[in-house]
mmCIF file of C-alpha atoms and ligand atoms in Angstrom:
data_model
loop_
_atom_site.group_PDB
_atom_site.id
_atom_site.type_symbol
_atom_site.label_atom_id
_atom_site.label_comp_id
_atom_site.label_asym_id
_atom_site.label_seq_id
_atom_site.Cartn_x
_atom_site.Cartn_y
_atom_site.Cartn_z
ATOM 1 C CA MET A 1 -30.758 9.503 10.036
ATOM 2 C CA ASN A 2 -29.336 12.477 8.201
ATOM 3 C CA PRO A 3 -30.712 11.992 4.633
ATOM 4 C CA THR A 4 -27.236 12.667 3.204
ATOM 5 C CA GLN A 5 -25.523 10.048 5.363
ATOM 6 C CA SER A 6 -24.408 6.858 3.629
ATOM 7 C CA ALA A 7 -25.720 3.594 5.077
ATOM 8 C CA ASP A 8 -23.720 0.472 5.940
ATOM 9 C CA SER A 9 -25.644 -1.370 3.209
ATOM 10 C CA ASP A 10 -24.402 1.001 0.480
ATOM 11 C CA HIS A 11 -21.530 -0.232 -1.682
ATOM 12 C CA PRO A 12 -18.026 0.811 -0.532
ATOM 13 C CA GLN A 13 -17.703 2.771 -3.815
ATOM 14 C CA THR A 14 -20.783 4.814 -2.871
ATOM 15 C CA ARG A 15 -19.650 5.358 0.704
ATOM 16 C CA ALA A 16 -16.144 6.383 -0.390
ATOM 17 C CA ALA A 17 -17.464 8.778 -3.076
ATOM 18 C CA GLN A 18 -19.463 10.605 -0.395
ATOM 19 C CA ALA A 19 -16.784 10.321 2.308
ATOM 20 C CA LEU A 20 -19.348 8.402 4.412
ATOM 21 C CA GLY A 21 -21.840 11.215 3.849
ATOM 22 C CA ALA A 22 -20.174 13.709 6.166
ATOM 23 C CA ILE A 23 -21.864 17.121 6.038
ATOM 24 C CA GLU A 24 -20.304 20.113 7.793
ATOM 25 C CA PRO A 25 -22.875 21.084 10.471
ATOM 26 C CA ILE A 26 -22.559 24.920 10.422
ATOM 27 C CA THR A 27 -22.735 25.648 6.673
ATOM 28 C CA ARG A 28 -24.049 22.266 5.429
ATOM 29 C CA ALA A 29 -21.021 22.103 3.137
ATOM 30 C CA VAL A 30 -20.603 18.765 1.339
ATOM 31 C CA ILE A 31 -16.855 18.885 1.909
ATOM 32 C CA ALA A 32 -15.542 18.810 5.475
ATOM 33 C CA PRO A 33 -13.222 21.649 6.469
ATOM 34 C CA ILE A 34 -9.536 21.173 7.260
ATOM 35 C CA HIS A 35 -9.152 21.240 11.038
ATOM 36 C CA VAL A 36 -5.854 22.847 11.982
ATOM 37 C CA ALA A 37 -6.248 23.432 15.755
ATOM 38 C CA THR A 38 -3.478 21.974 17.883
ATOM 39 C CA THR A 39 -5.357 22.258 21.191
ATOM 40 C CA PHE A 40 -8.926 22.048 22.459
ATOM 41 C CA ILE A 41 -10.947 23.536 25.346
ATOM 42 C CA ARG A 42 -11.166 21.478 28.521
ATOM 43 C CA ASP A 43 -14.676 21.319 30.085
ATOM 44 C CA ALA A 44 -15.396 23.202 33.333
ATOM 45 C CA ASP A 45 -15.611 19.855 35.136
ATOM 46 C CA ASN A 46 -12.030 19.126 33.974
ATOM 47 C CA GLN A 47 -13.099 16.558 31.339
ATOM 48 C CA TYR A 48 -12.625 16.563 27.565
ATOM 49 C CA SER A 49 -16.129 15.536 26.505
ATOM 50 C CA SER A 50 -15.360 16.287 22.825
ATOM 51 C CA GLY A 51 -12.761 13.513 22.765
ATOM 52 C CA PHE A 52 -10.199 16.003 21.416
ATOM 53 C CA VAL A 53 -7.348 16.985 23.728
ATOM 54 C CA TYR A 54 -4.206 17.803 21.764
ATOM 55 C CA GLY A 55 -3.350 17.990 18.074
ATOM 56 C CA ARG A 56 -0.749 15.249 17.963
ATOM 57 C CA PRO A 57 -3.124 12.352 18.606
ATOM 58 C CA ASP A 58 -6.408 14.217 17.934
ATOM 59 C CA ASN A 59 -7.383 15.761 14.608
ATOM 60 C CA ALA A 60 -10.860 15.629 13.072
ATOM 61 C CA THR A 61 -9.614 15.765 9.454
ATOM 62 C CA VAL A 62 -7.278 12.842 10.099
ATOM 63 C CA ARG A 63 -10.033 10.882 11.856
ATOM 64 C CA ALA A 64 -12.444 11.450 8.956
ATOM 65 C CA ALA A 65 -9.924 10.000 6.468
ATOM 66 C CA GLU A 66 -9.232 7.100 8.852
ATOM 67 C CA ALA A 67 -12.965 6.314 8.974
ATOM 68 C CA VAL A 68 -13.136 6.062 5.171
ATOM 69 C CA LEU A 69 -10.095 3.765 5.024
ATOM 70 C CA ALA A 70 -11.473 1.564 7.852
ATOM 71 C CA MET A 71 -14.707 1.259 5.860
ATOM 72 C CA LEU A 72 -12.834 0.348 2.656
ATOM 73 C CA GLU A 73 -10.864 -2.366 4.484
ATOM 74 C CA ASN A 74 -13.879 -3.482 6.567
ATOM 75 C CA ALA A 75 -11.623 -3.237 9.614
ATOM 76 C CA PRO A 76 -13.151 -3.835 13.078
ATOM 77 C CA ALA A 77 -10.373 -2.009 14.987
ATOM 78 C CA GLY A 78 -10.255 0.934 12.566
ATOM 79 C CA ALA A 79 -7.413 2.682 10.755
ATOM 80 C CA LEU A 80 -4.538 4.896 11.873
ATOM 81 C CA LEU A 81 -2.819 7.372 9.564
ATOM 82 C CA PHE A 82 0.900 8.130 9.779
ATOM 83 C CA GLY A 83 3.306 10.653 8.251
ATOM 84 C CA SER A 84 4.512 8.104 5.662
ATOM 85 C CA GLY A 85 4.233 4.441 4.737
ATOM 86 C CA MET A 86 7.596 3.824 6.380
ATOM 87 C CA ALA A 87 6.409 5.484 9.606
ATOM 88 C CA ALA A 88 3.382 3.172 9.625
ATOM 89 C CA ALA A 89 5.511 0.066 9.082
ATOM 90 C CA VAL A 90 8.046 1.147 11.693
ATOM 91 C CA ALA A 91 5.218 1.627 14.232
ATOM 92 C CA ALA A 92 4.034 -1.948 13.594
ATOM 93 C CA PHE A 93 7.530 -3.307 14.360
ATOM 94 C CA SER A 94 8.125 -0.882 17.234
ATOM 95 C CA ALA A 95 5.088 -2.381 19.004
ATOM 96 C CA LEU A 96 6.972 -5.703 19.289
ATOM 97 C CA ASP A 97 9.161 -6.682 22.225
ATOM 98 C CA HIS A 98 12.839 -7.384 22.768
ATOM 99 C CA GLY A 99 13.397 -11.113 22.075
ATOM 100 C CA ASP A 100 10.651 -11.426 19.441
ATOM 101 C CA HIS A 101 11.323 -13.026 16.061
ATOM 102 C CA VAL A 102 9.993 -11.674 12.756
ATOM 103 C CA LEU A 103 9.646 -13.205 9.292
ATOM 104 C CA ALA A 104 9.711 -10.900 6.256
ATOM 105 C CA PRO A 105 9.652 -11.578 2.513
ATOM 106 C CA THR A 106 12.669 -11.726 0.220
ATOM 107 C CA VAL A 107 10.697 -9.681 -2.339
ATOM 108 C CA MET A 108 9.464 -6.500 -0.694
ATOM 109 C CA TYR A 109 9.785 -2.699 -0.670
ATOM 110 C CA TRP A 110 13.569 -2.289 -0.536
ATOM 111 C CA ALA A 111 13.768 0.519 2.061
ATOM 112 C CA LEU A 112 11.698 -1.437 4.571
ATOM 113 C CA ARG A 113 13.809 -4.549 3.956
ATOM 114 C CA HIS A 114 16.895 -2.437 4.665
ATOM 115 C CA TRP A 115 15.338 -0.997 7.838
ATOM 116 C CA LEU A 116 14.341 -4.450 9.111
ATOM 117 C CA ALA A 117 17.784 -5.913 8.465
ATOM 118 C CA THR A 118 19.687 -3.047 10.091
ATOM 119 C CA GLU A 119 17.384 -1.698 12.828
ATOM 120 C CA LEU A 120 15.501 -4.705 14.236
ATOM 121 C CA PRO A 121 18.644 -6.486 15.530
ATOM 122 C CA ARG A 122 19.599 -3.281 17.412
ATOM 123 C CA ARG A 123 16.271 -3.604 19.252
ATOM 124 C CA GLY A 124 16.884 -7.230 20.177
ATOM 125 C CA ILE A 125 14.421 -8.491 17.559
ATOM 126 C CA THR A 126 15.631 -11.151 15.124
ATOM 127 C CA VAL A 127 14.475 -11.247 11.517
ATOM 128 C CA ASP A 128 14.637 -13.875 8.790
ATOM 129 C CA PHE A 129 13.800 -13.255 5.155
ATOM 130 C CA VAL A 130 11.907 -16.041 3.401
ATOM 131 C CA ALA A 131 10.188 -16.583 0.040
ATOM 132 C CA MET A 132 6.566 -16.155 1.136
ATOM 133 C CA ASP A 133 5.214 -17.835 -2.000
ATOM 134 C CA ASP A 134 6.904 -21.070 -0.821
ATOM 135 C CA LEU A 135 4.730 -22.381 2.021
ATOM 136 C CA ASP A 136 7.232 -25.147 2.890
ATOM 137 C CA ALA A 137 9.936 -22.506 3.328
ATOM 138 C CA VAL A 138 7.619 -20.472 5.581
ATOM 139 C CA ASN A 139 6.770 -23.562 7.637
ATOM 140 C CA ALA A 140 10.490 -24.288 8.033
ATOM 141 C CA ALA A 141 11.378 -20.709 9.026
ATOM 142 C CA ILE A 142 8.576 -19.971 11.487
ATOM 143 C CA GLN A 143 9.429 -20.572 15.157
ATOM 144 C CA PRO A 144 6.269 -21.393 17.173
ATOM 145 C CA GLY A 145 6.232 -19.450 20.423
ATOM 146 C CA LYS A 146 9.050 -17.123 19.293
ATOM 147 C CA THR A 147 7.919 -15.743 15.931
ATOM 148 C CA ARG A 148 5.623 -12.864 16.818
ATOM 149 C CA LEU A 149 4.953 -11.227 13.461
ATOM 150 C CA VAL A 150 5.026 -12.408 9.852
ATOM 151 C CA TRP A 151 5.118 -9.532 7.346
ATOM 152 C CA ILE A 152 4.129 -10.061 3.740
ATOM 153 C CA GLU A 153 3.730 -7.789 0.731
ATOM 154 C CA THR A 154 1.429 -8.856 -2.104
ATOM 155 C CA PRO A 155 1.825 -8.147 -4.966
ATOM 156 C CA GLY A 156 5.487 -7.768 -3.908
ATOM 157 C CA ASN A 157 7.711 -5.019 -5.242
ATOM 158 C CA PRO A 158 9.160 -5.089 -7.939
ATOM 159 C CA LEU A 159 8.618 -8.646 -9.225
ATOM 160 C CA TRP A 160 4.911 -8.610 -8.264
ATOM 161 C CA THR A 161 5.230 -11.904 -6.423
ATOM 162 C CA ILE A 162 1.868 -13.104 -5.130
ATOM 163 C CA THR A 163 1.558 -14.434 -1.572
ATOM 164 C CA ASP A 164 -1.470 -16.516 -0.564
ATOM 165 C CA ILE A 165 -2.841 -14.467 2.355
ATOM 166 C CA ALA A 166 -5.361 -17.096 3.553
ATOM 167 C CA ALA A 167 -2.811 -19.945 3.484
ATOM 168 C CA LEU A 168 -0.221 -17.802 5.283
ATOM 169 C CA ALA A 169 -2.780 -16.753 7.915
ATOM 170 C CA GLU A 170 -3.396 -20.404 8.772
ATOM 171 C CA ILE A 171 0.321 -21.220 9.135
ATOM 172 C CA VAL A 172 1.047 -18.039 11.078
ATOM 173 C CA HIS A 173 -1.867 -18.407 13.486
ATOM 174 C CA GLN A 174 -1.045 -22.066 14.155
ATOM 175 C CA ALA A 175 2.406 -20.894 15.265
ATOM 176 C CA GLY A 176 0.811 -18.309 17.588
ATOM 177 C CA ALA A 177 2.036 -15.345 15.527
ATOM 178 C CA LEU A 178 0.351 -12.406 13.800
ATOM 179 C CA LEU A 179 0.109 -11.764 10.059
ATOM 180 C CA ALA A 180 0.671 -8.255 8.662
ATOM 181 C CA VAL A 181 0.102 -7.461 4.986
ATOM 182 C CA ASP A 182 1.610 -4.544 3.062
ATOM 183 C CA SER A 183 -1.355 -4.128 0.710
ATOM 184 C CA THR A 184 -0.144 -0.891 -0.885
ATOM 185 C CA VAL A 185 -0.201 -2.195 -4.454
ATOM 186 C CA ALA A 186 -3.463 -4.150 -4.212
ATOM 187 C CA SER A 187 -5.320 -1.418 -2.296
ATOM 188 C CA PRO A 188 -8.761 -2.230 -0.867
ATOM 189 C CA PHE A 189 -10.121 -1.989 -4.412
ATOM 190 C CA HIS A 190 -8.566 -5.363 -5.240
ATOM 191 C CA THR A 191 -7.985 -7.097 -1.878
ATOM 192 C CA GLN A 192 -9.233 -6.880 1.703
ATOM 193 C CA PRO A 193 -6.582 -8.825 3.661
ATOM 194 C CA ILE A 194 -8.528 -8.855 6.959
ATOM 195 C CA ALA A 195 -11.335 -10.851 5.328
ATOM 196 C CA LEU A 196 -8.655 -13.399 4.309
ATOM 197 C CA GLY A 197 -7.308 -13.743 7.856
ATOM 198 C CA ALA A 198 -4.716 -10.959 8.215
ATOM 199 C CA ASP A 199 -4.340 -9.292 11.613
ATOM 200 C CA LEU A 200 -2.867 -6.025 10.358
ATOM 201 C CA VAL A 201 -2.851 -4.216 7.008
ATOM 202 C CA MET A 202 -0.344 -1.554 6.036
ATOM 203 C CA HIS A 203 -0.585 0.972 3.215
ATOM 204 C CA ALA A 204 1.847 3.443 1.774
ATOM 205 C CA ALA A 205 -1.111 5.799 1.283
ATOM 206 C CA THR A 206 1.334 7.887 -0.765
ATOM 207 C CA LYS A 207 0.522 5.505 -3.628
ATOM 208 C CA ILE A 208 -2.825 4.479 -5.121
ATOM 209 C CA LEU A 209 -4.957 5.298 -2.053
ATOM 210 C CA ASN A 210 -4.162 8.980 -2.590
ATOM 211 C CA GLY A 211 -3.439 8.513 -6.269
ATOM 212 C CA HIS A 212 -2.184 11.984 -7.214
ATOM 213 C CA SER A 213 1.522 11.961 -6.258
ATOM 214 C CA ASP A 214 0.996 14.917 -3.939
ATOM 215 C CA VAL A 215 0.854 13.392 -0.439
ATOM 216 C CA VAL A 216 3.291 11.275 1.574
ATOM 217 C CA ALA A 217 1.206 9.225 4.030
ATOM 218 C CA GLY A 218 0.939 5.798 5.607
ATOM 219 C CA ALA A 219 -1.731 3.730 7.304
ATOM 220 C CA LEU A 220 -2.200 0.742 9.554
ATOM 221 C CA VAL A 221 -5.548 -1.023 9.655
ATOM 222 C CA GLY A 222 -6.413 -3.423 12.480
ATOM 223 C CA ALA A 223 -8.477 -6.612 12.632
ATOM 224 C CA ARG A 224 -8.858 -6.477 16.424
ATOM 225 C CA ASP A 225 -8.647 -3.852 19.135
ATOM 226 C CA ASP A 226 -6.274 -5.972 21.211
ATOM 227 C CA GLN A 227 -3.045 -5.381 23.150
ATOM 228 C CA TYR A 228 -0.946 -5.230 19.966
ATOM 229 C CA TRP A 229 -3.259 -2.635 18.376
ATOM 230 C CA GLN A 230 -3.171 -0.556 21.566
ATOM 231 C CA ARG A 231 0.651 -0.712 21.491
ATOM 232 C CA ILE A 232 0.550 0.578 17.907
ATOM 233 C CA ILE A 233 -1.764 3.448 18.928
ATOM 234 C CA ALA A 234 0.724 4.302 21.685
ATOM 235 C CA GLN A 235 3.630 4.202 19.198
ATOM 236 C CA ARG A 236 1.934 6.825 17.052
ATOM 237 C CA LYS A 237 0.668 8.975 19.921
ATOM 238 C CA LEU A 238 3.931 9.019 21.874
ATOM 239 C CA GLY A 239 6.304 8.642 18.928
ATOM 240 C CA GLY A 240 4.497 11.437 17.102
ATOM 241 C CA ALA A 241 4.558 9.926 13.592
ATOM 242 C CA ILE A 242 1.264 11.623 12.737
ATOM 243 C CA LEU A 243 -0.192 12.821 9.452
ATOM 244 C CA GLY A 244 -0.858 16.552 9.063
ATOM 245 C CA PRO A 245 -4.423 17.781 8.431
ATOM 246 C CA PHE A 246 -3.708 19.134 4.924
ATOM 247 C CA GLU A 247 -2.306 15.769 3.881
ATOM 248 C CA ALA A 248 -5.293 13.992 5.442
ATOM 249 C CA PHE A 249 -7.633 16.282 3.485
ATOM 250 C CA LEU A 250 -5.851 15.500 0.206
ATOM 251 C CA LEU A 251 -5.828 11.799 1.013
ATOM 252 C CA MET A 252 -9.573 11.908 1.665
ATOM 253 C CA ARG A 253 -10.074 13.583 -1.704
ATOM 254 C CA GLY A 254 -8.001 10.874 -3.346
ATOM 255 C CA MET A 255 -9.854 7.997 -1.680
ATOM 256 C CA ARG A 256 -13.194 9.323 -2.937
ATOM 257 C CA THR A 257 -12.166 8.411 -6.498
ATOM 258 C CA LEU A 258 -10.210 5.226 -5.681
ATOM 259 C CA PHE A 259 -12.726 2.920 -7.375
ATOM 260 C CA LEU A 260 -12.681 4.826 -10.670
ATOM 261 C CA ARG A 261 -8.914 5.286 -10.803
ATOM 262 C CA ALA A 262 -7.976 1.769 -9.726
ATOM 263 C CA ALA A 263 -10.432 0.184 -12.176
ATOM 264 C CA ALA A 264 -9.090 2.203 -15.125
ATOM 265 C CA GLN A 265 -5.464 1.642 -14.141
ATOM 266 C CA ALA A 266 -5.917 -2.129 -13.734
ATOM 267 C CA ARG A 267 -7.679 -2.355 -17.118
ATOM 268 C CA SER A 268 -4.832 -0.527 -18.870
ATOM 269 C CA ALA A 269 -2.156 -2.503 -17.009
ATOM 270 C CA GLN A 270 -3.731 -5.810 -18.048
ATOM 271 C CA SER A 271 -3.938 -4.761 -21.671
ATOM 272 C CA LEU A 272 -0.383 -3.359 -21.699
ATOM 273 C CA ALA A 273 0.948 -6.542 -20.059
ATOM 274 C CA GLU A 274 -0.700 -8.701 -22.734
ATOM 275 C CA ARG A 275 0.640 -6.558 -25.598
ATOM 276 C CA LEU A 276 4.146 -6.214 -24.152
ATOM 277 C CA ALA A 277 4.356 -9.977 -23.507
ATOM 278 C CA VAL A 278 4.633 -10.538 -27.276
ATOM 279 C CA HIS A 279 6.919 -7.548 -27.971
ATOM 280 C CA PRO A 280 10.154 -8.633 -29.690
ATOM 281 C CA THR A 281 12.372 -6.476 -27.427
ATOM 282 C CA ILE A 282 10.948 -7.816 -24.137
ATOM 283 C CA SER A 283 12.087 -11.126 -22.640
ATOM 284 C CA ALA A 284 9.490 -11.266 -19.836
ATOM 285 C CA VAL A 285 6.519 -9.353 -18.482
ATOM 286 C CA LEU A 286 5.883 -9.694 -14.751
ATOM 287 C CA TYR A 287 2.195 -9.079 -14.022
ATOM 288 C CA PRO A 288 -0.129 -11.252 -11.892
ATOM 289 C CA GLY A 289 -2.904 -10.849 -14.460
ATOM 290 C CA LEU A 290 -0.988 -12.921 -17.025
ATOM 291 C CA PRO A 291 -1.734 -16.686 -16.958
ATOM 292 C CA GLN A 292 2.025 -17.433 -17.134
ATOM 293 C CA HIS A 293 2.688 -15.499 -13.878
ATOM 294 C CA PRO A 294 3.477 -18.083 -11.138
ATOM 295 C CA GLY A 295 1.015 -16.408 -8.741
ATOM 296 C CA HIS A 296 -1.816 -16.015 -11.263
ATOM 297 C CA ALA A 297 -4.134 -18.692 -9.798
ATOM 298 C CA ILE A 298 -3.800 -17.282 -6.263
ATOM 299 C CA ALA A 299 -4.178 -13.715 -7.530
ATOM 300 C CA ARG A 300 -7.435 -14.708 -9.249
ATOM 301 C CA ARG A 301 -8.726 -15.883 -5.860
ATOM 302 C CA GLN A 302 -7.565 -13.031 -3.645
ATOM 303 C CA MET A 303 -7.713 -10.027 -5.995
ATOM 304 C CA GLN A 304 -11.062 -8.735 -7.219
ATOM 305 C CA ARG A 305 -11.737 -6.595 -10.273
ATOM 306 C CA GLY A 306 -8.346 -7.087 -11.899
ATOM 307 C CA PHE A 307 -4.724 -7.316 -10.843
ATOM 308 C CA GLY A 308 -3.515 -3.807 -10.086
ATOM 309 C CA SER A 309 -1.653 -1.052 -11.884
ATOM 310 C CA MET A 310 1.936 -2.303 -11.462
ATOM 311 C CA LEU A 311 3.951 -4.426 -13.861
ATOM 312 C CA SER A 312 7.599 -4.926 -14.718
ATOM 313 C CA ILE A 313 9.256 -5.715 -18.018
ATOM 314 C CA ARG A 314 12.604 -7.348 -18.639
ATOM 315 C CA VAL A 315 14.306 -5.835 -21.662
ATOM 316 C CA VAL A 316 16.288 -7.811 -24.235
ATOM 317 C CA GLY A 317 19.852 -6.441 -24.211
ATOM 318 C CA GLY A 318 20.194 -6.143 -20.439
ATOM 319 C CA GLU A 319 20.800 -3.116 -18.216
ATOM 320 C CA ALA A 320 22.011 -0.739 -20.934
ATOM 321 C CA ALA A 321 18.985 -1.415 -23.139
ATOM 322 C CA ALA A 322 16.634 -1.029 -20.169
ATOM 323 C CA ILE A 323 18.106 2.345 -19.183
ATOM 324 C CA ALA A 324 18.099 3.482 -22.833
ATOM 325 C CA THR A 325 14.403 2.564 -23.065
ATOM 326 C CA ALA A 326 13.518 4.610 -19.977
ATOM 327 C CA SER A 327 15.551 7.508 -21.411
ATOM 328 C CA ALA A 328 13.640 7.401 -24.697
ATOM 329 C CA THR A 329 10.083 7.689 -23.354
ATOM 330 C CA ARG A 330 8.095 10.855 -23.931
ATOM 331 C CA LEU A 331 4.873 10.271 -21.973
ATOM 332 C CA TRP A 332 6.049 7.849 -19.289
ATOM 333 C CA HIS A 333 7.764 9.930 -16.608
ATOM 334 C CA ARG A 334 11.152 8.617 -15.466
ATOM 335 C CA ALA A 335 10.509 8.682 -11.717
ATOM 336 C CA THR A 336 10.234 6.480 -8.674
ATOM 337 C CA SER A 337 6.962 5.851 -6.759
ATOM 338 C CA LEU A 338 3.716 4.356 -8.039
ATOM 339 C CA GLY A 339 -0.070 4.472 -8.041
ATOM 340 C CA GLY A 340 -0.566 8.019 -9.343
ATOM 341 C CA VAL A 341 -2.742 9.065 -12.273
ATOM 342 C CA GLU A 342 0.400 9.755 -14.355
ATOM 343 C CA SER A 343 2.366 6.756 -15.636
ATOM 344 C CA LEU A 344 5.898 6.241 -14.329
ATOM 345 C CA ILE A 345 8.827 4.179 -15.584
ATOM 346 C CA GLU A 346 11.841 3.282 -13.486
ATOM 347 C CA HIS A 347 15.052 1.293 -13.847
ATOM 348 C CA ARG A 348 14.449 -0.287 -10.486
ATOM 349 C CA ALA A 349 17.878 -1.798 -9.774
ATOM 350 C CA SER A 350 19.344 1.739 -9.876
ATOM 351 C CA ILE A 351 17.389 2.718 -6.744
ATOM 352 C CA GLU A 352 17.323 -0.521 -4.722
ATOM 353 C CA GLY A 353 20.101 -1.191 -2.245
ATOM 354 C CA SER A 354 22.425 -4.155 -1.980
ATOM 355 C CA GLY A 355 20.786 -7.569 -1.701
ATOM 356 C CA THR A 356 17.984 -6.637 -4.066
ATOM 357 C CA PRO A 357 16.364 -9.513 -5.964
ATOM 358 C CA CYS A 358 15.683 -7.042 -8.815
ATOM 359 C CA PRO A 359 17.376 -8.006 -12.116
ATOM 360 C CA THR A 360 19.321 -5.223 -13.831
ATOM 361 C CA ASP A 361 17.337 -5.547 -17.088
ATOM 362 C CA LEU A 362 14.050 -4.736 -15.292
ATOM 363 C CA LEU A 363 11.919 -1.640 -15.806
ATOM 364 C CA ARG A 364 9.100 -1.044 -13.349
ATOM 365 C CA LEU A 365 5.939 0.480 -14.826
ATOM 366 C CA SER A 366 3.265 2.261 -12.815
ATOM 367 C CA VAL A 367 0.241 2.598 -15.081
ATOM 368 C CA GLY A 368 -1.805 5.799 -14.752
ATOM 369 C CA ILE A 369 -5.059 6.911 -16.342
ATOM 370 C CA GLU A 370 -3.755 8.212 -19.675
ATOM 371 C CA HIS A 371 -5.172 6.664 -22.848
ATOM 372 C CA GLU A 372 -3.845 3.146 -23.115
ATOM 373 C CA GLU A 373 -2.993 3.501 -26.834
ATOM 374 C CA ASP A 374 -0.779 6.522 -26.075
ATOM 375 C CA LEU A 375 0.994 4.595 -23.322
ATOM 376 C CA PHE A 376 1.623 1.594 -25.552
ATOM 377 C CA ALA A 377 2.769 3.711 -28.515
ATOM 378 C CA ASP A 378 5.257 5.617 -26.356
ATOM 379 C CA LEU A 379 6.731 2.439 -24.847
ATOM 380 C CA ASP A 380 6.866 0.783 -28.262
ATOM 381 C CA GLN A 381 8.823 3.672 -29.821
ATOM 382 C CA ALA A 382 11.182 3.847 -26.790
ATOM 383 C CA LEU A 383 11.881 0.088 -26.923
ATOM 384 C CA ARG A 384 12.517 0.210 -30.676
ATOM 385 C CA ARG A 385 14.820 3.245 -30.355
ATOM 386 C CA ALA A 386 16.772 1.573 -27.541
ATOM 387 C CA HIS A 387 17.271 -1.451 -29.767
ATOM 388 C CA GLY A 388 18.530 0.666 -32.671
HETATM 389 N N1 PLP B 1 5.443 -0.225 0.906
HETATM 390 C C1 PLP B 1 5.480 -0.207 -0.431
HETATM 391 C C2 PLP B 1 4.980 -1.401 -1.194
HETATM 392 C C3 PLP B 1 5.981 0.912 -1.113
HETATM 393 O O1 PLP B 1 6.019 0.924 -2.464
HETATM 394 C C4 PLP B 1 6.457 2.020 -0.362
HETATM 395 C C5 PLP B 1 7.043 3.203 -1.032
HETATM 396 O O2 PLP B 1 7.405 3.164 -2.200
HETATM 397 C C6 PLP B 1 6.407 1.964 1.034
HETATM 398 C C7 PLP B 1 5.889 0.828 1.635
HETATM 399 C C8 PLP B 1 6.879 3.127 1.864
HETATM 400 O O3 PLP B 1 5.960 4.187 1.772
HETATM 401 P P1 PLP B 1 6.392 5.731 1.950
HETATM 402 O O4 PLP B 1 7.250 6.093 0.779
HETATM 403 O O5 PLP B 1 5.093 6.473 2.007
HETATM 404 O O6 PLP B 1 7.144 5.823 3.230
#
């Protein structure tokens, strides 16, 4: 074995830090080059022995990043990168058939909820939205033999609802359906859904997987190389929703430090949640790491090493006080998105569409890697200023 290659027995943190030990063969560089070629030489015997034919489905930089993600998720079928998280999710639904039925959560990324509600019916696919933390409601909504895919998101945006992946997998599989998990917020640092019974994992790699707010990317990760997975591969190859090599390179760089970033962010988020929970200007803190969170017991089982970098606060004084708080921060950037090294604050109801379960007094906080005392002090002064 190449002495620089990481071994299967090494910890995922070690293997990610070294990008699986890839060494560039010509120069022995420790960082792989960015492959930009869109086409590849055919062999004299008319074959493509390299396995690379054309740049849309075939790119070595993209494949290298996919290999690291597949390792992090411990995914037998591997990982596929897409041009955005939405493109990845859309590919998963596009691989279904006319007449299929889908279940999706009431609390989920708002743009995907909107897409499901408006686009799936046009494709002859019916969708019902159900509270996935209520197993009786899921049992009542699932249609054995007709429901093909159950989509969950845990923790779920922006209330950080926790769904029990293992319990859902049992219900879903008994009904003959597949379980897909949007694991963007948990990331493989906290949760590996396939080990808990999921069939498909989706990531908005734009978020904590990349971690630097400089790449838009998505991923699907498969538990089995079956007919459904092959349909998804075809969706990407023929539909062309690929990731570019520069983005794949940046994503690879981000994933190498995932363990350090996610650990620091989860530590700060937990501490901030505990301190904000007793703040006089806050009526509720939504964070699965707090014992009072309704999903705390399940989160303790299915999330390792903490509870993620996302929390929401509900501000005393309603919408006006919440918006005034976001306007008064100095360090927290007023911006959408999440998972980056810089902390973000957002009045979430302002960006979500109609039918959102997001209360108007809610601020969504994405905790970065700044010093936790600075983050708390800035929020504290903003909350006090907003409350005069
Ligand atoms: N899923 C979740 C949980 C998200 O937060 C987002 C984006 O915010 C998406 C999916 C969509 O990802 P993208 O913006 O990369 O298309």
